[in-house]
mmCIF file of C-alpha atoms in Angstrom:
data_model
loop_
_atom_site.group_PDB
_atom_site.id
_atom_site.type_symbol
_atom_site.label_atom_id
_atom_site.label_comp_id
_atom_site.label_asym_id
_atom_site.label_seq_id
_atom_site.Cartn_x
_atom_site.Cartn_y
_atom_site.Cartn_z
ATOM 1 C CA MET A 1040 15.227 -1.130 -3.064
ATOM 2 C CA GLY A 1041 14.488 -5.235 -3.529
ATOM 3 C CA TRP A 1042 10.852 -5.156 -3.106
ATOM 4 C CA LYS A 1043 7.400 -4.759 -4.549
ATOM 5 C CA ALA A 1044 4.146 -4.707 -3.155
ATOM 6 C CA SER A 1045 0.953 -2.934 -4.023
ATOM 7 C CA SER A 1046 -1.527 -4.049 -0.984
ATOM 8 C CA ILE A 1047 -4.389 -2.777 1.437
ATOM 9 C CA ILE A 1048 -4.344 -4.584 5.164
ATOM 10 C CA ILE A 1049 -8.116 -3.958 7.003
ATOM 11 C CA LYS A 1050 -7.088 -4.600 10.546
ATOM 12 C CA SER A 1051 -11.178 -6.544 11.030
ATOM 13 C CA LYS A 1052 -11.857 -9.360 12.814
ATOM 14 C CA SER A 1053 -15.642 -9.508 10.408
ATOM 15 C CA ASP A 1054 -16.583 -12.237 8.279
ATOM 16 C CA LEU A 1055 -16.362 -11.759 3.917
ATOM 17 C CA ASP A 1056 -17.378 -13.153 1.827
ATOM 18 C CA TYR A 1057 -14.559 -12.635 -0.562
ATOM 19 C CA ASP A 1058 -16.221 -13.556 -3.757
ATOM 20 C CA SER A 1059 -18.879 -10.539 -3.559
ATOM 21 C CA PHE A 1060 -16.849 -7.871 -1.861
ATOM 22 C CA THR A 1061 -14.585 -7.754 -5.267
ATOM 23 C CA ALA A 1062 -17.802 -5.554 -6.349
ATOM 24 C CA GLU A 1063 -17.535 -3.620 -3.438
ATOM 25 C CA LEU A 1064 -14.673 -2.420 -4.758
ATOM 26 C CA GLY A 1065 -15.488 -1.811 -7.699
ATOM 27 C CA TYR A 1066 -13.892 -4.412 -10.037
ATOM 28 C CA LEU A 1067 -15.596 -4.964 -13.272
ATOM 29 C CA GLY A 1068 -15.335 -8.718 -15.086
ATOM 30 C CA ILE A 1069 -14.526 -11.007 -11.991
ATOM 31 C CA GLN A 1070 -13.357 -14.026 -12.934
ATOM 32 C CA ASN A 1071 -12.450 -16.274 -9.831
ATOM 33 C CA ILE A 1072 -8.912 -18.067 -11.062
ATOM 34 C CA GLN A 1073 -6.369 -20.046 -9.063
ATOM 35 C CA ASN A 1074 -5.567 -18.709 -5.589
ATOM 36 C CA GLU A 1075 -1.907 -18.267 -4.823
ATOM 37 C CA THR A 1076 -0.277 -17.918 -1.713
ATOM 38 C CA PHE A 1077 0.693 -14.517 -0.214
ATOM 39 C CA GLU A 1078 4.380 -14.948 -1.650
ATOM 40 C CA THR A 1079 2.575 -14.153 -5.584
ATOM 41 C CA ALA A 1080 -0.162 -12.201 -4.227
ATOM 42 C CA ILE A 1081 1.170 -9.596 -2.926
ATOM 43 C CA TYR A 1082 2.126 -7.824 -6.110
ATOM 44 C CA PRO A 1083 -0.522 -9.327 -8.561
ATOM 45 C CA ASP A 1084 0.307 -8.968 -11.647
ATOM 46 C CA GLU A 1085 -1.611 -6.385 -13.581
ATOM 47 C CA ASN A 1086 -5.437 -6.891 -13.963
ATOM 48 C CA LYS A 1087 -5.059 -9.785 -10.891
ATOM 49 C CA LEU A 1088 -6.566 -9.064 -7.530
ATOM 50 C CA PHE A 1089 -5.982 -11.917 -4.369
ATOM 51 C CA ILE A 1090 -7.946 -11.427 -1.206
ATOM 52 C CA GLY A 1091 -6.766 -13.572 2.250
ATOM 53 C CA ARG A 1092 -6.553 -13.390 5.442
ATOM 54 C CA TYR A 1093 -3.813 -12.821 8.040
ATOM 55 C CA LYS A 1094 -4.470 -13.038 11.838
ATOM 56 C CA ASP A 1095 -7.035 -10.254 12.503
ATOM 57 C CA CYS A 1096 -6.111 -8.325 9.453
ATOM 58 C CA ILE A 1097 -8.122 -8.279 5.684
ATOM 59 C CA ILE A 1098 -6.153 -7.895 3.689
ATOM 60 C CA ILE A 1099 -6.377 -6.918 -0.603
ATOM 61 C CA SER A 1100 -3.917 -6.649 -3.058
ATOM 62 C CA ALA A 1101 -3.886 -5.573 -7.249
ATOM 63 C CA GLN A 1102 -1.548 -3.287 -8.897
ATOM 64 C CA ASP A 1103 -5.114 -0.319 -8.927
ATOM 65 C CA ILE A 1104 -6.631 0.427 -6.409
ATOM 66 C CA PRO A 1105 -3.483 0.710 -3.319
ATOM 67 C CA MET A 1106 -1.984 3.181 -5.273
ATOM 68 C CA LEU A 1107 -5.575 5.569 -4.664
ATOM 69 C CA PHE A 1108 -5.080 6.403 -1.006
ATOM 70 C CA PHE A 1109 -2.063 9.034 -1.994
ATOM 71 C CA GLU A 1110 -3.916 11.573 -1.731
ATOM 72 C CA ASP A 1111 -4.491 14.442 1.306
ATOM 73 C CA SER A 1112 -8.795 13.450 -0.603
ATOM 74 C CA LEU A 1113 -10.222 10.336 -0.051
ATOM 75 C CA SER A 1114 -11.420 8.102 -2.836
ATOM 76 C CA LYS A 1115 -13.788 6.071 -3.814
ATOM 77 C CA VAL A 1116 -12.733 2.776 -3.446
ATOM 78 C CA GLU A 1117 -11.080 4.844 -0.036
ATOM 79 C CA GLN A 1118 -15.574 5.638 0.567
ATOM 80 C CA LYS A 1119 -16.310 2.083 -0.176
ATOM 81 C CA LEU A 1120 -13.513 0.907 2.067
ATOM 82 C CA ILE A 1121 -14.578 2.707 5.427
ATOM 83 C CA GLU A 1122 -18.559 2.656 5.206
ATOM 84 C CA ARG A 1123 -17.332 -0.892 4.618
ATOM 85 C CA PHE A 1124 -15.673 -1.295 7.944
ATOM 86 C CA PRO A 1125 -16.025 2.310 9.958
ATOM 87 C CA ASP A 1126 -14.253 1.076 12.872
ATOM 88 C CA ALA A 1127 -11.592 -0.222 11.369
ATOM 89 C CA GLU A 1128 -7.943 0.866 10.935
ATOM 90 C CA ILE A 1129 -7.001 0.446 7.222
ATOM 91 C CA CYS A 1130 -3.529 0.551 5.910
ATOM 92 C CA SER A 1131 -2.570 0.940 2.178
ATOM 93 C CA ILE A 1132 1.755 -0.095 1.391
ATOM 94 C CA VAL A 1133 3.537 0.134 -2.299
ATOM 95 C CA LEU A 1134 6.618 -0.944 -3.250
ATOM 96 C CA HIS A 1135 7.934 -0.468 -6.637
ATOM 97 C CA SER A 1136 12.493 -1.640 -6.416
ATOM 98 C CA VAL A 1137 12.850 -1.340 -10.146
ATOM 99 C CA VAL A 1138 12.280 2.691 -9.275
ATOM 100 C CA ASN A 1139 12.747 3.446 -5.908
ATOM 101 C CA LEU A 1140 8.114 3.268 -5.851
ATOM 102 C CA TRP A 1141 7.150 3.846 -2.064
ATOM 103 C CA GLY A 1142 4.449 4.400 -0.350
ATOM 104 C CA PHE A 1143 2.435 4.350 2.888
ATOM 105 C CA ALA A 1144 -0.864 5.597 4.097
ATOM 106 C CA ILE A 1145 -3.309 5.239 6.974
ATOM 107 C CA ILE A 1146 -7.068 5.313 7.767
ATOM 108 C CA LYS A 1147 -8.069 5.750 11.007
ATOM 109 C CA ASN A 1148 -11.701 6.494 12.306
ATOM 110 C CA GLY A 1149 -13.462 7.031 9.110
ATOM 111 C CA ALA A 1150 -10.258 10.040 8.262
ATOM 112 C CA LYS A 1151 -6.806 10.105 6.634
ATOM 113 C CA ILE A 1152 -4.188 10.270 9.001
ATOM 114 C CA ARG A 1153 -1.350 9.776 7.196
ATOM 115 C CA VAL A 1154 0.081 9.528 3.687
ATOM 116 C CA ARG A 1155 3.650 9.223 2.382
ATOM 117 C CA ALA A 1156 4.467 8.082 -0.096
ATOM 118 C CA GLY A 1157 7.810 9.187 -2.710
ATOM 119 C CA SER A 1158 10.214 7.656 -5.611
ATOM 120 C CA ALA A 1159 13.305 7.861 -7.339
ATOM 121 C CA ASN A 1160 12.432 9.835 -10.372
ATOM 122 C CA ASP A 1161 9.769 12.654 -7.696
ATOM 123 C CA GLY A 1162 11.510 12.938 -4.955
ATOM 124 C CA THR A 1163 8.596 12.790 -1.597
ATOM 125 C CA PHE A 1164 5.647 13.384 -3.778
ATOM 126 C CA CYS A 1165 3.099 12.765 -0.611
ATOM 127 C CA ASP A 1166 3.844 14.064 2.800
ATOM 128 C CA TYR A 1167 0.520 14.434 4.855
ATOM 129 C CA GLY A 1168 -1.085 14.511 8.485
ATOM 130 C CA GLU A 1169 1.268 13.901 11.441
ATOM 131 C CA LEU A 1170 4.304 11.595 12.305
ATOM 132 C CA GLN A 1171 3.383 8.214 13.345
ATOM 133 C CA GLU A 1172 5.174 6.601 16.382
ATOM 134 C CA GLU A 1173 6.523 3.825 13.854
ATOM 135 C CA GLU A 1174 7.784 6.429 12.064
ATOM 136 C CA LYS A 1175 9.945 8.011 14.309
ATOM 137 C CA GLU A 1176 12.947 6.090 14.451
ATOM 138 C CA ILE A 1177 13.659 6.409 11.254
ATOM 139 C CA PHE A 1178 12.835 9.760 11.139
ATOM 140 C CA SER A 1179 15.516 11.344 13.709
ATOM 141 C CA LYS A 1180 18.193 9.651 11.259
ATOM 142 C CA SER A 1181 17.996 12.846 8.843
ATOM 143 C CA SER A 1182 17.855 15.925 8.570
ATOM 144 C CA VAL A 1183 17.470 18.539 6.278
ATOM 145 C CA ASP A 1184 20.318 19.585 3.616
ATOM 146 C CA GLU A 1185 21.146 22.700 1.188
ATOM 147 C CA ASN A 1186 19.285 21.974 -1.075
ATOM 148 C CA GLY A 1187 15.821 21.596 0.870
ATOM 149 C CA ARG A 1188 16.159 18.081 0.307
ATOM 150 C CA ARG A 1189 15.489 15.536 3.254
ATOM 151 C CA ILE A 1190 18.702 13.105 4.033
ATOM 152 C CA TYR A 1191 19.849 10.185 5.904
ATOM 153 C CA LYS A 1192 22.468 8.172 7.964
ATOM 154 C CA PHE A 1193 22.500 5.371 9.614
ATOM 155 C CA GLU A 1194 24.950 4.703 12.170
ATOM 156 C CA ASP A 1195 26.387 1.491 10.917
ATOM 157 C CA MET A 1196 26.909 3.022 7.930
ATOM 158 C CA PRO A 1197 29.365 5.816 8.549
ATOM 159 C CA GLY A 1198 30.292 8.246 5.622
ATOM 160 C CA GLU A 1199 27.228 7.715 3.485
ATOM 161 C CA ILE A 1200 23.997 9.999 2.789
ATOM 162 C CA PHE A 1201 20.669 8.470 1.393
ATOM 163 C CA SER A 1202 18.535 9.939 -0.022
ATOM 164 C CA GLU A 1203 14.536 9.386 1.107
ATOM 165 C CA ASP A 1204 13.462 7.113 -1.818
ATOM 166 C CA GLN A 1205 15.755 4.403 -0.574
ATOM 167 C CA VAL A 1206 15.108 4.088 3.114
ATOM 168 C CA GLY A 1207 11.793 4.007 1.676
ATOM 169 C CA GLU A 1208 11.125 1.139 2.114
ATOM 170 C CA ASN A 1209 12.617 0.968 5.955
ATOM 171 C CA TYR A 1210 9.014 3.388 6.776
ATOM 172 C CA VAL A 1211 6.658 1.219 4.894
ATOM 173 C CA PHE A 1212 7.785 -2.208 6.420
ATOM 174 C CA ALA A 1213 8.326 -0.074 9.976
ATOM 175 C CA MET A 1214 4.899 0.515 9.472
ATOM 176 C CA THR A 1215 3.074 -2.568 9.057
ATOM 177 C CA LYS A 1216 5.310 -3.775 12.267
ATOM 178 C CA ARG A 1217 1.439 -1.646 13.404
ATOM 179 C CA TYR A 1218 -1.063 -4.203 12.045
ATOM 180 C CA PHE A 1219 1.658 -7.548 11.722
ATOM 181 C CA SER A 1220 3.248 -7.327 15.242
ATOM 182 C CA GLN A 1221 6.152 -7.539 13.055
ATOM 183 C CA GLN A 1222 7.736 -6.203 10.447
ATOM 184 C CA LEU A 1223 7.284 -7.390 7.013
ATOM 185 C CA ASP A 1224 10.762 -8.217 5.730
ATOM 186 C CA SER A 1225 11.349 -10.106 9.392
ATOM 187 C CA LEU A 1226 8.433 -12.054 9.396
ATOM 188 C CA ASP A 1227 8.616 -15.915 9.446
ATOM 189 C CA ASP A 1228 6.403 -17.947 6.835
ATOM 190 C CA LEU A 1229 3.101 -18.159 8.383
ATOM 191 C CA LEU A 1230 1.779 -14.811 5.977
ATOM 192 C CA PHE A 1231 4.090 -15.965 3.196
ATOM 193 C CA GLU A 1232 2.944 -19.711 3.612
ATOM 194 C CA THR A 1233 -1.591 -18.184 3.153
ATOM 195 C CA GLU A 1234 -3.307 -18.884 0.424
ATOM 196 C CA PHE A 1235 -5.162 -15.569 -0.860
ATOM 197 C CA ASN A 1236 -8.381 -16.531 -3.462
ATOM 198 C CA GLY A 1237 -7.557 -15.001 -6.428
ATOM 199 C CA TYR A 1238 -8.990 -13.140 -9.439
ATOM 200 C CA GLU A 1239 -9.491 -11.770 -13.287
ATOM 201 C CA TYR A 1240 -10.975 -8.171 -14.011
ATOM 202 C CA SER A 1241 -11.883 -6.223 -16.839
ATOM 203 C CA GLU A 1242 -12.021 -3.041 -15.323
ATOM 204 C CA ASN A 1243 -11.640 -1.240 -11.935
ATOM 205 C CA LYS A 1244 -14.759 1.703 -12.221
ATOM 206 C CA TYR A 1245 -13.598 3.235 -9.207
ATOM 207 C CA SER A 1246 -8.874 3.848 -10.611
ATOM 208 C CA ASN A 1247 -10.807 6.203 -13.322
ATOM 209 C CA SER A 1248 -11.491 9.536 -12.428
ATOM 210 C CA ASN A 1249 -13.349 10.391 -15.861
ATOM 211 C CA GLU A 1250 -17.223 8.413 -14.588
ATOM 212 C CA ASP A 1251 -17.006 8.751 -18.585
ATOM 213 C CA SER A 1252 -16.027 5.119 -19.805
ATOM 214 C CA SER A 1253 -15.597 5.968 -23.978
ATOM 215 C CA GLU A 1254 -13.018 9.174 -21.697
ATOM 216 C CA ARG A 1255 -10.796 7.855 -19.144
ATOM 217 C CA LYS A 1256 -7.379 8.377 -19.014
ATOM 218 C CA LYS A 1257 -4.273 6.266 -18.782
ATOM 219 C CA PRO A 1258 -3.996 6.691 -13.974
ATOM 220 C CA TRP A 1259 -1.296 9.027 -13.085
ATOM 221 C CA TRP A 1260 0.339 5.763 -11.435
ATOM 222 C CA LYS A 1261 0.302 3.372 -15.003
ATOM 223 C CA PHE A 1262 3.458 5.986 -16.036
ATOM 224 C CA TRP A 1263 5.628 4.072 -13.750
#
């Protein structure tokens, strides 16, 4: 794996005031910073947020809220997005090459229909919902070994066996085709050259499970 990404894709043509939308997402202490192209915005620095549009998709990039999607239940952020975009399909994608972290989560018609995520250290730690069309080709290359682990074999690499965290990136790229008509890793430069509005924030009130700010614990995803 060689990519880093932390973004939420909302398939919606709705007009959106990005500045006011940051508050809906739970961000506090917001300040405008320099806009960046998606090439930079796809994986922002900590405490930075980028929002923009590519074709008929709104894209939000930040390190914190995309990770909140990887649970069976709906987080506060997901609930807020469903309220704001009740008819839109919403997808969170995460990639981090250092630890082979990968994941995607899909909300459709206000319900979470598919979540899959994993890492090198933890294996596939979240697998909820029915297999989606975009996953099927990759999944067909897999089997379960004698230790109960899912492994993958590909025709163009005979004799090699891959663990699921080694092909997680493939799953995420396949899922992005659902929204961009092409996979993220094969898109032309139009998306990566698109400018996104930039913000800096002090914290997000929804990224901590404990409502008492004096007792908030470090979010689980920070331990990567």
